[in-house]
XYZ file of C-alpha atoms in Angstrom:
743
model
C -14.972 41.218 18.268
C -16.088 37.578 18.033
C -15.727 37.730 14.231
C -12.197 39.131 14.535
C -11.137 36.421 16.986
C -12.392 33.588 14.764
C -10.850 35.188 11.683
C -7.490 35.372 13.450
C -7.875 31.796 14.616
C -8.511 30.579 11.067
C -5.570 32.578 9.727
C -3.208 31.209 12.366
C -4.263 27.629 11.671
C -3.960 28.046 7.924
C -0.595 29.758 8.268
C 0.766 26.967 10.446
C -0.250 24.030 8.211
C 2.961 22.446 7.013
C 4.146 21.345 3.580
C 4.499 17.579 3.477
C 6.715 15.277 1.448
C 7.588 11.612 1.515
C 10.621 10.229 3.238
C 12.229 8.476 0.304
C 12.199 4.768 0.953
C 11.612 4.319 -2.762
C 11.026 1.267 -4.861
C 7.308 0.885 -4.310
C 7.096 -1.349 -1.274
C 3.694 -2.884 -2.005
C 1.390 -4.488 -4.538
C 0.394 -2.642 -7.705
C -2.516 -4.613 -9.233
C -2.941 -2.504 -12.366
C -1.038 -0.252 -14.774
C -2.753 1.509 -17.697
C -1.183 3.483 -20.561
C -3.172 5.923 -22.640
C -3.587 4.354 -26.100
C -2.718 7.390 -28.226
C -0.977 10.050 -26.114
C 2.696 9.617 -25.366
C 3.829 9.503 -21.758
C 0.430 9.167 -20.096
C 0.131 6.218 -17.742
C -1.211 5.470 -14.275
C -0.692 2.775 -11.661
C -3.268 1.704 -9.093
C -2.278 0.296 -5.728
C -4.296 -1.759 -3.292
C -3.723 0.430 -0.210
C -1.857 3.508 -1.475
C -4.040 5.208 -4.065
C -3.245 6.208 -7.641
C 0.054 7.303 -9.171
C 0.772 9.107 -12.442
C 3.863 8.318 -14.514
C 6.396 11.085 -15.157
C 8.726 11.475 -18.133
C 11.772 10.379 -16.099
C 10.211 7.023 -15.124
C 9.228 8.343 -11.687
C 5.679 8.467 -10.333
C 3.571 11.105 -8.578
C 0.822 10.305 -6.083
C -2.442 11.940 -7.143
C -5.100 10.860 -4.637
C -3.701 12.068 -1.295
C -6.106 14.995 -1.260
C -9.161 12.710 -1.115
C -7.881 10.403 1.636
C -8.478 12.215 4.894
C -9.653 10.548 8.097
C -13.211 10.077 6.826
C -12.152 8.827 3.392
C -9.131 6.646 4.111
C -10.659 3.869 2.039
C -10.096 5.928 -1.121
C -6.517 4.607 -1.058
C -7.870 1.202 -2.113
C -8.199 1.239 -5.912
C -10.005 -1.704 -7.505
C -10.185 -0.443 -11.084
C -8.666 2.188 -13.345
C -9.733 3.597 -16.723
C -8.578 6.296 -19.134
C -10.618 8.065 -21.782
C -9.157 7.058 -25.174
C -10.343 10.373 -26.640
C -9.047 12.681 -23.910
C -5.676 12.060 -22.275
C -6.502 14.408 -19.405
C -9.344 12.238 -18.129
C -8.836 9.423 -15.626
C -11.354 7.343 -13.663
C -10.976 4.946 -10.743
C -13.179 2.761 -8.580
C -12.114 3.286 -4.971
C -12.879 1.561 -1.686
C -10.762 -0.717 0.484
C -12.844 -3.678 1.669
C -16.237 -5.209 0.992
C -16.547 -6.688 4.489
C -17.094 -4.713 7.684
C -13.445 -3.657 7.916
C -14.528 -0.758 5.728
C -17.826 0.753 6.874
C -18.422 2.902 3.799
C -19.649 2.234 0.262
C -17.200 2.767 -2.566
C -17.046 5.499 -5.199
C -16.110 6.194 -8.776
C -13.725 9.137 -8.853
C -13.023 11.127 -11.994
C -10.551 13.792 -12.999
C -10.330 15.952 -16.113
C -6.850 17.278 -15.296
C -4.740 14.115 -14.890
C -5.517 13.772 -11.212
C -4.879 17.331 -10.059
C -8.507 17.562 -8.894
C -11.237 14.983 -8.443
C -14.998 14.649 -8.484
C -16.694 11.758 -6.722
C -19.735 9.649 -7.526
C -20.883 7.668 -4.516
C -21.940 4.082 -5.125
C -24.589 2.190 -3.186
C -22.250 -0.737 -2.505
C -18.690 -1.387 -1.406
C -15.573 -1.584 -3.569
C -12.690 -3.929 -2.680
C -9.352 -2.410 -3.656
C -7.540 -4.619 -1.140
C -9.730 -7.710 -1.463
C -8.948 -11.057 -3.117
C -9.070 -10.889 -6.908
C -7.918 -7.277 -7.017
C -5.406 -8.025 -9.768
C -8.129 -8.935 -12.223
C -9.228 -6.273 -14.621
C -9.602 -3.697 -15.555
C -13.164 -3.733 -14.183
C -13.756 -0.159 -15.350
C -13.669 0.965 -18.990
C -14.566 3.957 -21.155
C -16.262 3.362 -24.492
C -13.634 4.282 -27.145
C -16.400 5.572 -29.421
C -18.243 7.626 -26.806
C -16.503 9.282 -23.871
C -19.735 9.640 -21.977
C -20.204 5.878 -21.645
C -18.464 3.867 -18.913
C -19.029 0.373 -17.589
C -18.020 -0.853 -14.142
C -18.000 -4.466 -12.994
C -18.826 -4.634 -9.297
C -18.139 -7.162 -6.549
C -20.398 -8.785 -3.943
C -23.071 -9.858 -6.426
C -23.790 -6.283 -7.513
C -23.325 -6.947 -11.224
C -22.591 -4.572 -14.087
C -23.119 -0.798 -13.951
C -23.205 1.839 -16.681
C -22.771 5.583 -16.895
C -23.910 7.698 -19.815
C -22.761 11.037 -18.393
C -18.985 10.592 -18.062
C -19.169 8.973 -14.641
C -21.426 11.491 -12.922
C -24.100 8.836 -12.353
C -24.310 5.067 -12.721
C -27.257 2.716 -13.197
C -27.306 -1.057 -13.018
C -27.388 -2.963 -16.296
C -30.390 -5.190 -15.673
C -29.839 -7.258 -18.799
C -26.486 -8.487 -17.505
C -27.360 -11.123 -14.912
C -24.023 -12.812 -14.188
C -22.552 -11.624 -10.894
C -19.292 -13.572 -10.429
C -20.248 -16.108 -7.796
C -16.825 -17.330 -6.636
C -16.173 -17.005 -2.898
C -12.636 -17.954 -1.777
C -13.855 -19.379 1.540
C -17.641 -19.737 1.902
C -17.180 -20.564 5.592
C -15.611 -17.147 6.230
C -18.970 -15.396 6.444
C -18.423 -11.660 6.808
C -14.652 -12.122 6.684
C -11.927 -11.226 4.237
C -12.403 -14.348 2.101
C -16.160 -14.654 2.439
C -17.473 -12.416 -0.329
C -18.380 -12.908 -3.988
C -15.561 -11.544 -6.099
C -17.833 -10.339 -8.831
C -16.853 -9.153 -12.280
C -13.288 -9.437 -13.537
C -12.980 -7.098 -16.528
C -14.740 -4.948 -19.115
C -13.183 -4.833 -22.610
C -14.573 -2.898 -25.572
C -14.022 -4.188 -29.105
C -13.312 -1.088 -31.179
C -13.218 -3.189 -34.368
C -16.859 -4.248 -34.144
C -18.527 -1.027 -35.239
C -20.930 1.299 -33.451
C -24.646 1.702 -32.886
C -26.108 5.103 -32.035
C -22.609 6.385 -31.309
C -21.644 3.560 -28.918
C -19.355 0.581 -29.394
C -21.483 -2.425 -30.315
C -19.338 -5.291 -29.039
C -18.375 -5.428 -25.365
C -16.836 -8.288 -23.392
C -17.233 -8.772 -19.640
C -15.455 -11.381 -17.541
C -16.680 -12.808 -14.259
C -14.958 -14.470 -11.305
C -16.350 -17.903 -12.101
C -14.447 -21.135 -12.624
C -17.349 -22.527 -14.653
C -18.446 -23.145 -18.219
C -19.252 -19.447 -18.633
C -17.001 -16.686 -17.343
C -16.766 -14.449 -20.421
C -19.863 -12.711 -21.793
C -20.417 -10.573 -24.865
C -22.908 -7.975 -26.067
C -23.268 -7.373 -29.791
C -25.775 -4.521 -29.403
C -24.000 -1.910 -27.275
C -24.970 -3.491 -23.984
C -28.656 -4.121 -24.598
C -28.350 -7.920 -24.395
C -25.658 -10.327 -23.216
C -24.712 -13.944 -23.814
C -21.861 -16.268 -22.874
C -19.187 -16.318 -25.555
C -19.496 -19.590 -27.438
C -16.686 -22.099 -27.282
C -14.907 -20.466 -24.358
C -12.521 -22.553 -22.219
C -15.022 -23.263 -19.453
C -12.224 -23.692 -16.932
C -10.244 -21.420 -14.655
C -10.817 -17.773 -13.749
C -10.172 -15.121 -16.414
C -7.802 -12.427 -15.150
C -6.904 -10.153 -18.057
C -8.514 -9.532 -21.439
C -6.733 -7.270 -23.942
C -7.781 -6.377 -27.475
C -5.224 -6.252 -30.312
C -7.285 -4.306 -32.874
C -5.003 -4.888 -35.883
C -5.212 -8.626 -35.329
C -8.902 -8.397 -34.481
C -8.153 -10.674 -31.555
C -8.534 -10.830 -27.812
C -5.847 -12.280 -25.560
C -6.880 -13.667 -22.170
C -4.967 -15.065 -19.200
C -6.515 -17.591 -16.821
C -5.655 -19.071 -13.434
C -7.266 -21.636 -11.164
C -7.151 -19.043 -8.395
C -8.524 -15.531 -8.418
C -5.250 -14.104 -7.106
C -3.160 -12.406 -6.183
C -1.641 -15.049 -3.859
C -2.861 -18.309 -5.355
C -2.765 -20.115 -8.676
C -1.240 -23.524 -9.399
C -2.673 -24.090 -12.884
C -3.883 -21.880 -15.683
C -4.021 -21.142 -19.379
C -3.660 -18.461 -22.040
C -6.151 -18.122 -24.904
C -6.523 -16.147 -28.094
C -10.020 -15.344 -29.324
C -10.327 -14.538 -33.030
C -13.043 -11.897 -33.417
C -13.490 -12.472 -37.141
C -14.138 -16.208 -36.850
C -15.419 -16.332 -33.243
C -12.965 -19.121 -32.447
C -10.790 -19.816 -29.419
C -7.227 -21.102 -29.467
C -5.318 -22.423 -26.493
C -1.885 -20.751 -26.650
C -0.686 -21.722 -23.167
C 3.136 -21.697 -23.388
C 3.789 -24.728 -21.138
C 2.115 -27.968 -20.168
C 2.582 -31.036 -18.039
C 5.006 -30.712 -15.130
C 6.174 -27.323 -16.449
C 2.728 -25.915 -15.722
C 2.612 -25.365 -11.965
C 1.251 -21.815 -11.927
C -1.584 -19.735 -13.265
C -1.269 -16.713 -15.521
C -1.959 -13.088 -14.663
C 0.006 -10.283 -16.303
C -0.591 -9.769 -20.025
C 1.138 -7.226 -22.244
C 0.056 -6.826 -25.878
C 2.224 -4.894 -28.333
C -0.030 -2.488 -30.223
C 2.657 -1.567 -32.749
C 3.646 -5.135 -33.588
C 0.603 -7.354 -34.098
C 1.128 -10.853 -32.768
C 3.655 -9.827 -30.128
C 2.597 -10.511 -26.556
C 4.219 -11.001 -23.161
C 2.641 -12.964 -20.312
C 3.668 -13.729 -16.738
C 3.095 -16.490 -14.254
C 0.755 -15.252 -11.568
C 2.561 -17.060 -8.760
C 5.571 -19.247 -9.352
C 6.986 -19.297 -5.854
C 10.054 -21.358 -6.723
C 12.552 -20.759 -8.029
C 11.226 -17.572 -9.604
C 8.455 -16.077 -11.655
C 8.420 -16.898 -15.335
C 7.765 -14.456 -18.177
C 7.051 -15.624 -21.738
C 7.155 -13.734 -25.041
C 5.651 -14.584 -28.384
C 5.960 -12.755 -31.713
C 3.592 -15.058 -33.613
C 0.316 -14.679 -31.710
C 1.194 -17.411 -29.248
C 2.151 -20.153 -31.705
C 5.645 -20.284 -30.204
C 7.137 -18.830 -27.030
C 10.463 -18.008 -25.471
C 11.209 -17.692 -21.750
C 13.019 -15.053 -19.772
C 14.962 -17.769 -17.951
C 15.593 -21.460 -18.344
C 17.460 -24.260 -16.616
C 21.118 -24.673 -17.507
C 22.578 -27.511 -15.463
C 20.081 -27.845 -12.610
C 20.029 -26.009 -10.262
C 21.911 -23.501 -12.409
C 19.724 -21.057 -14.340
C 20.248 -19.206 -17.592
C 18.864 -15.723 -17.058
C 18.114 -13.878 -20.266
C 18.061 -10.536 -18.547
C 20.158 -8.180 -16.483
C 18.586 -6.702 -13.398
C 19.282 -3.637 -11.279
C 17.678 -1.479 -8.625
C 19.739 1.698 -8.676
C 16.720 3.854 -7.877
C 16.053 1.790 -4.723
C 19.270 -0.043 -3.736
C 17.647 -1.812 -0.773
C 15.648 -3.966 -3.190
C 18.854 -5.583 -4.445
C 20.649 -5.974 -1.119
C 17.598 -7.014 0.854
C 15.702 -9.101 -1.700
C 17.340 -9.798 -5.062
C 20.612 -10.845 -3.436
C 18.962 -12.967 -0.763
C 16.072 -14.701 -2.566
C 15.729 -16.849 -5.659
C 12.767 -14.762 -6.810
C 14.539 -12.036 -8.762
C 11.594 -11.444 -11.079
C 9.041 -11.320 -8.283
C 5.630 -12.710 -7.450
C 1.939 -11.784 -7.752
C 2.460 -10.493 -11.291
C -1.000 -9.268 -12.287
C -0.036 -6.043 -14.040
C 2.149 -6.340 -17.141
C 1.903 -3.778 -19.921
C 3.733 -2.727 -23.065
C 3.618 0.957 -23.862
C 1.233 1.132 -26.860
C 3.407 3.826 -28.457
C 6.814 2.285 -27.672
C 7.444 -1.427 -28.118
C 10.631 -1.251 -26.051
C 8.986 0.216 -22.957
C 7.355 -2.278 -20.627
C 6.347 -2.376 -16.984
C 5.206 -5.121 -14.669
C 4.421 -5.107 -10.980
C 5.064 -7.539 -8.167
C 4.240 -7.648 -4.468
C 7.399 -5.604 -3.909
C 7.923 -3.101 -6.713
C 7.351 -2.166 -10.348
C 9.951 -3.635 -12.669
C 10.432 -2.811 -16.335
C 12.753 -1.404 -18.923
C 13.291 0.269 -22.261
C 14.789 -2.452 -24.462
C 12.101 -5.121 -24.585
C 12.544 -5.823 -28.314
C 16.089 -7.030 -27.635
C 14.364 -10.148 -26.361
C 13.714 -11.012 -30.025
C 17.297 -10.513 -31.224
C 19.853 -11.053 -28.454
C 17.307 -12.667 -26.107
C 18.513 -10.481 -23.285
C 16.711 -7.506 -21.765
C 17.467 -4.972 -19.061
C 15.123 -4.982 -16.073
C 15.136 -2.215 -13.485
C 13.073 -1.269 -10.488
C 11.010 1.586 -11.939
C 8.848 2.500 -8.957
C 10.643 5.690 -7.952
C 8.100 7.949 -6.253
C 5.747 5.131 -5.271
C 5.718 4.888 -1.474
C 3.192 2.164 -0.728
C 4.591 1.156 2.649
C 2.398 0.259 5.602
C 4.260 1.885 8.477
C 4.069 0.097 11.830
C 6.189 2.358 14.044
C 8.546 5.357 14.006
C 11.273 6.704 16.289
C 13.740 9.602 16.161
C 16.364 9.390 18.939
C 17.876 12.741 20.027
C 21.543 12.649 19.095
C 21.079 9.374 17.229
C 19.793 8.247 13.853
C 17.325 10.761 12.452
C 14.592 8.241 11.732
C 13.842 4.587 12.376
C 10.884 3.252 10.389
C 9.370 -0.168 11.068
C 7.252 -1.245 8.095
C 5.077 -4.096 6.914
C 6.329 -6.564 4.280
C 9.753 -4.919 3.882
C 11.252 -5.148 7.411
C 12.259 -1.543 8.137
C 14.735 1.220 7.413
C 17.242 3.500 9.133
C 17.853 7.083 8.029
C 21.045 8.239 9.716
C 20.647 11.986 9.208
C 18.376 14.627 7.701
C 20.031 14.408 4.276
C 19.346 10.678 4.037
C 15.589 11.290 4.124
C 15.789 12.221 0.451
C 17.799 9.173 -0.644
C 16.530 5.612 -0.926
C 18.376 3.433 1.639
C 21.075 1.002 0.598
C 19.665 -1.761 2.777
C 16.551 -2.618 4.738
C 16.901 -3.934 8.268
C 18.842 -7.163 7.824
C 20.712 -9.887 9.681
C 18.088 -10.713 10.719
C 15.665 -9.644 8.024
C 12.017 -10.528 8.365
C 8.821 -9.572 6.647
C 7.159 -7.116 9.026
C 8.685 -5.145 11.894
C 5.869 -4.148 14.206
C 7.698 -1.848 16.644
C 11.035 -0.125 17.283
C 12.475 1.784 20.247
C 15.752 3.303 21.432
C 17.576 3.569 24.740
C 17.172 7.166 25.926
C 20.621 7.637 27.478
C 22.403 5.380 24.992
C 20.672 6.275 21.755
C 22.735 4.064 19.478
C 21.128 1.066 21.140
C 17.961 0.101 19.271
C 15.526 -2.782 19.530
C 12.948 -3.938 17.024
C 10.395 -6.737 17.003
C 8.517 -8.562 14.279
C 5.142 -10.080 13.641
C 6.238 -13.721 13.726
C 7.533 -15.816 16.613
C 11.002 -15.193 18.063
C 11.527 -12.007 16.082
C 13.512 -9.564 18.182
C 16.729 -7.866 17.149
C 19.089 -5.274 18.612
C 21.545 -2.766 17.200
C 24.381 -0.937 18.912
C 25.128 1.441 16.030
C 21.863 3.284 15.640
C 20.121 0.730 13.459
C 22.823 0.261 10.832
C 23.643 -3.353 11.734
C 21.651 -5.866 13.760
C 21.860 -9.109 15.686
C 19.283 -11.479 17.142
C 18.046 -10.846 20.660
C 18.936 -14.171 22.230
C 16.238 -14.137 24.907
C 13.312 -14.000 22.495
C 11.042 -17.018 22.956
C 9.386 -18.953 20.154
C 5.954 -17.896 21.416
C 6.500 -14.144 21.331
C 5.544 -11.961 18.376
C 3.901 -8.716 17.307
C 2.742 -5.877 19.505
C 4.985 -3.067 20.742
C 8.357 -2.794 22.455
C 9.964 -0.416 24.980
C 13.701 -0.176 25.713
C 14.991 1.011 29.068
C 17.040 4.210 29.230
C 20.369 2.346 29.374
C 19.301 -0.413 27.013
C 19.585 -3.308 29.435
C 15.868 -4.114 29.828
C 13.197 -4.871 27.239
C 9.473 -4.638 27.841
C 7.404 -6.303 25.130
C 3.629 -6.024 24.924
C 3.097 -9.007 22.659
C 0.116 -9.685 20.447
C -0.764 -12.984 22.127
C 1.319 -13.583 25.276
C 0.682 -10.456 27.313
C 3.421 -8.105 28.480
C 6.837 -9.739 28.760
C 10.112 -8.573 30.268
C 13.746 -9.465 29.648
C 17.031 -8.174 31.042
C 20.466 -8.423 29.477
C 19.155 -10.621 26.642
C 17.852 -13.150 29.126
C 14.678 -15.199 28.918
C 11.427 -13.267 28.788
C 8.924 -13.621 31.620
C 5.531 -12.071 32.284
C 5.454 -8.559 33.725
C 3.111 -8.716 36.709
C 0.182 -6.361 37.316
C 0.085 -5.042 33.764
C -2.920 -6.146 31.686
C -2.494 -8.007 28.430
C -2.196 -5.750 25.358
C -1.267 -2.757 27.528
C 0.245 0.331 25.932
C 3.866 0.591 27.116
C 6.741 3.072 27.146
C 10.050 3.547 28.901
C 11.230 6.629 30.739
C 13.975 7.918 28.489
C 16.261 9.107 31.299
C 15.520 6.941 34.351
C 16.565 3.365 33.676
C 14.352 1.875 36.383
C 11.049 3.344 35.149
C 8.552 1.970 32.651
C 5.014 3.175 31.979
C 1.876 1.301 30.994
C -1.724 2.031 30.149
C -4.851 -0.042 29.797
C -8.503 1.001 29.721
C -8.813 3.959 32.151
C -5.694 3.187 34.190
C -2.117 4.409 34.025
C 0.607 2.198 35.472
C 4.194 2.803 36.584
C 7.052 0.435 37.300
C 10.047 1.624 39.312
C 11.843 -1.736 39.287
C 12.723 -1.969 35.575
C 9.412 -3.457 34.584
C 9.310 -6.304 37.084
C 6.064 -5.070 38.616
C 3.591 -2.281 37.950
C 1.227 -0.275 40.119
C -1.618 2.022 39.197
C -0.662 5.693 39.298
C -2.416 9.046 38.819
C -5.921 9.580 37.488
C -6.644 10.440 33.858
C -9.928 12.164 34.581
C -12.873 10.823 32.608
C -10.713 8.880 30.138
C -11.692 5.280 29.529
C -8.985 4.307 27.006
C -5.238 4.932 27.123
C -4.138 4.901 23.473
C -0.518 6.025 23.510
C 2.242 7.071 25.900
C 5.195 9.317 25.073
C 7.997 9.928 27.570
C 9.945 13.156 27.238
C 13.201 12.399 25.392
C 15.432 14.409 27.767
C 13.493 14.922 31.015
C 13.069 12.132 33.528
C 9.578 11.682 34.904
C 7.815 13.766 32.248
C 5.248 11.780 30.342
C 2.390 12.501 27.943
C -0.636 10.239 27.626
C -3.139 10.141 24.775
C -6.690 9.033 25.606
C -10.223 8.987 24.282
C -10.824 12.392 25.915
C -7.571 14.104 24.972
C -3.997 14.599 26.133
C -2.756 14.372 29.730
C 0.617 15.503 31.089
C 2.671 14.505 34.112
C 5.992 15.824 35.394
C 6.242 13.444 38.367
C 6.412 9.985 36.804
C 2.651 9.744 36.450
C 1.843 10.306 40.110
C -0.532 13.033 39.005
C -1.753 14.380 35.681
C -3.097 17.608 34.279
C -5.029 18.103 31.060
C -3.477 21.240 29.545
C -6.403 21.817 27.190
C -9.719 20.263 26.268
C -9.519 21.672 22.739
C -8.151 18.385 21.432
C -10.412 15.382 21.948
C -10.356 11.665 21.172
C -6.622 11.564 20.568
C -4.511 8.707 19.255
C -0.736 8.780 18.907
C 1.211 11.491 20.725
C 4.870 12.393 20.232
C 7.455 14.965 21.256
C 9.873 16.611 18.872
C 12.566 19.216 19.140
C 11.158 22.737 19.004
C 12.791 26.140 18.907
C 15.683 26.681 21.295
C 15.484 24.267 24.207
C 11.734 23.696 23.937
C 9.950 20.602 22.699
C 6.862 20.515 20.523
C 3.978 18.169 21.243
C 2.271 16.435 18.314
C -0.962 14.456 18.434
C -3.617 12.970 16.220
C -7.067 13.916 17.466
C -10.216 15.907 16.888
C -9.823 19.656 17.244
C -10.975 22.889 15.669
C -10.147 21.695 12.130
C -11.633 18.219 12.574
C -9.888 14.850 12.938
C -6.317 15.699 12.016
C -2.707 16.073 13.126
C -2.145 18.952 15.540
C 0.949 20.520 17.037
C 1.539 22.516 20.184
C 4.503 24.707 21.110
C 3.172 25.622 24.552
C 2.989 22.272 26.342
C -0.455 21.451 25.043
C -2.204 24.663 26.086
C -3.173 25.394 22.476
C -3.207 23.200 19.387
C -2.761 24.099 15.723
C -3.719 22.105 12.649
C -0.383 21.287 10.998
C -1.771 18.684 8.594
C -3.592 21.037 6.254
C -4.901 19.396 3.089
C -2.483 16.465 3.118
C -4.273 13.131 3.452
C -2.848 10.602 5.906
C -5.743 8.170 5.844
C -7.381 7.123 9.092
C -5.732 8.885 12.017
C -6.240 5.946 14.353
C -3.851 3.846 12.242
C -1.170 6.508 11.673
C 2.175 6.432 13.465
C 3.864 9.554 14.767
C 7.316 10.790 15.785
C 8.773 14.220 16.375
C 12.359 14.664 15.288
C 14.832 14.446 18.137
C 17.412 16.372 16.116
C 15.799 18.754 13.622
C 13.800 21.625 15.110
C 10.155 21.679 14.120
C 10.282 18.470 12.094
C 7.622 15.788 12.474
C 7.071 12.375 10.900
C 3.821 10.594 10.074
C 3.677 6.919 9.185
C 0.662 5.910 7.113
C -1.001 2.634 6.270
C -0.176 2.578 2.575
C 1.555 5.841 1.653
C 4.823 5.433 3.528
C 6.319 8.072 5.809
C 5.595 11.773 5.411
C 7.587 14.557 7.016
C 7.385 18.319 7.307
C 9.015 21.064 9.324
C 8.017 24.498 10.488
C 7.476 26.731 13.478
C 4.312 26.271 15.483
C 3.266 29.688 16.710
C 2.174 30.004 20.303
C -1.317 31.458 20.505
C -3.114 33.261 23.272
C -6.206 31.690 24.802
C -8.282 34.180 22.785
C -7.619 31.987 19.788
C -8.142 28.651 21.501
C -11.087 26.992 19.739
């Protein structure tokens, strides 16, 4: 009988897991530090992101995410990818070094992951040290490489002083290369001990020279770069890795970023910057190293006052020896610059030049039809059409016209690069369709209003008016005002076209009266207020703002904000969606209620043994009904928080909680927490009495950083905002289960 009950429980959970897909914001949305094409097999290429995992290129220029399945709550750091390598002899094989941070933000060591089926499945080799996919210097590389003469041999250049590592069994195990003693000593800020900028950045790249012959079946000549702005930052082995020496005659200045072999020329091309990237760099250089004569040549395309940036992205044409394309790493004004040479760097041409200052001659046409919001929100409003942080720039080794480069916003590229040499005019498009690298800050789905409001980092936010629009990239981001990061968004429960959003910088508050289509500044926002979360009263006349630095603030009718009394700083807040006078708050073990439109708050009902209120969700259509997520599970009140019940103890240590339209007139409850299937997303169709795993095998990263909203309009639909993979959604019926099946 016990066996039957558990079998039925497992079957019900498995049956209820939903099928997830991305809401299509489109266009990338984040930084792509590296792009790698397979050298001999047409159409095989991958892109690595700093917080969103790996993507595989499709034949229609779109991309498919391939690492979601290894990024559950315990392995969220696998979305940080610090290095990428393909096996030159087997186009099905792909490797990556994964791990998010090398400081204590990420508690786990990194890994080398490997796939023999183009990312459909993965095997993992744990490392004894951390990997920094979202650390400074992440655009250098590639730090991981497969020996072109021997698929079993890989080298990986580590961070944090951990040196060079080698595998001789196709990535199953790695051992440290003791003969390589350089570790890459540069630390961006030595005073930031234990912080983001306080670690050694380590090795910059590994490049095999396939023209130098083999020894015992392995490539003899290997180059390794280090994050050192010293006399030695490029090292070479002439004996398949047995011994290493600094390359003679090297520049001895700046940090090497990219090193690419052109085998027909028997030459290496290297880009340098005086910063390790991706944000810095005010000087730099480009060099060509002749392998036959062991000589260096400075081929930097500009000098003097024209040189106010470093160099990052480097594309080498494998079909046309001597043809290369390089990019400024960071030219913040007026735009990035891209240079092309067809004579090994002896002469260069630019992708834009000054006409009659400040007029510019642009030798390109640019579009973003696959993600229209990029043009309306960025290209049409900023001088930087070409972008910034250009570390990845590649030419398809089998197609000289096909090129891609990445910025902090998107992947650009095109299919007519050789026109640069004839008409000196190329077509550039946003080619990041399928890449959803957005860090989602908040979600909302007003019943009877816009289907989805998504506040995101770096790209402001987006409104999806109806269910059909979830599959189409928006025409605009949140604009007028537009700002970098929107940290929270809320709607007025009885006037759902009224929306408020706030941003991460001072005086960033905006309102909409048409469901988030158009916006205007909230006049009462003070210059000291920023970040945190926002709650809008039911009629939309009062704003409660739990700021990141100034406590909880209140404003009415766009008036000046003032402190909300009796509510602790950094409190969790929410508005009753039907009663305009009621706001809710939570801090530590206490739940608070205001019945005077947020002017004052008083402690309300007990939350049992809870010590941390983490989220509050008011019922969208019922006054006084509120759900509270805590460190011991979910609590429910139907009397404005005067008293609470805990419908079930099956779900523990919960984070965000949300309500969404269920079948008929019912509402589903959704929550991130730890239940029978582990730390996942669960749904309940019986007011929290039983909970079902609806996440299944889909990875959302760490559940304590995910955002959550149930659809107010589409039955059974739920939205999850991730920190690096955009917004996911799924729909389905959550079956009610008897207590027999309650784990």
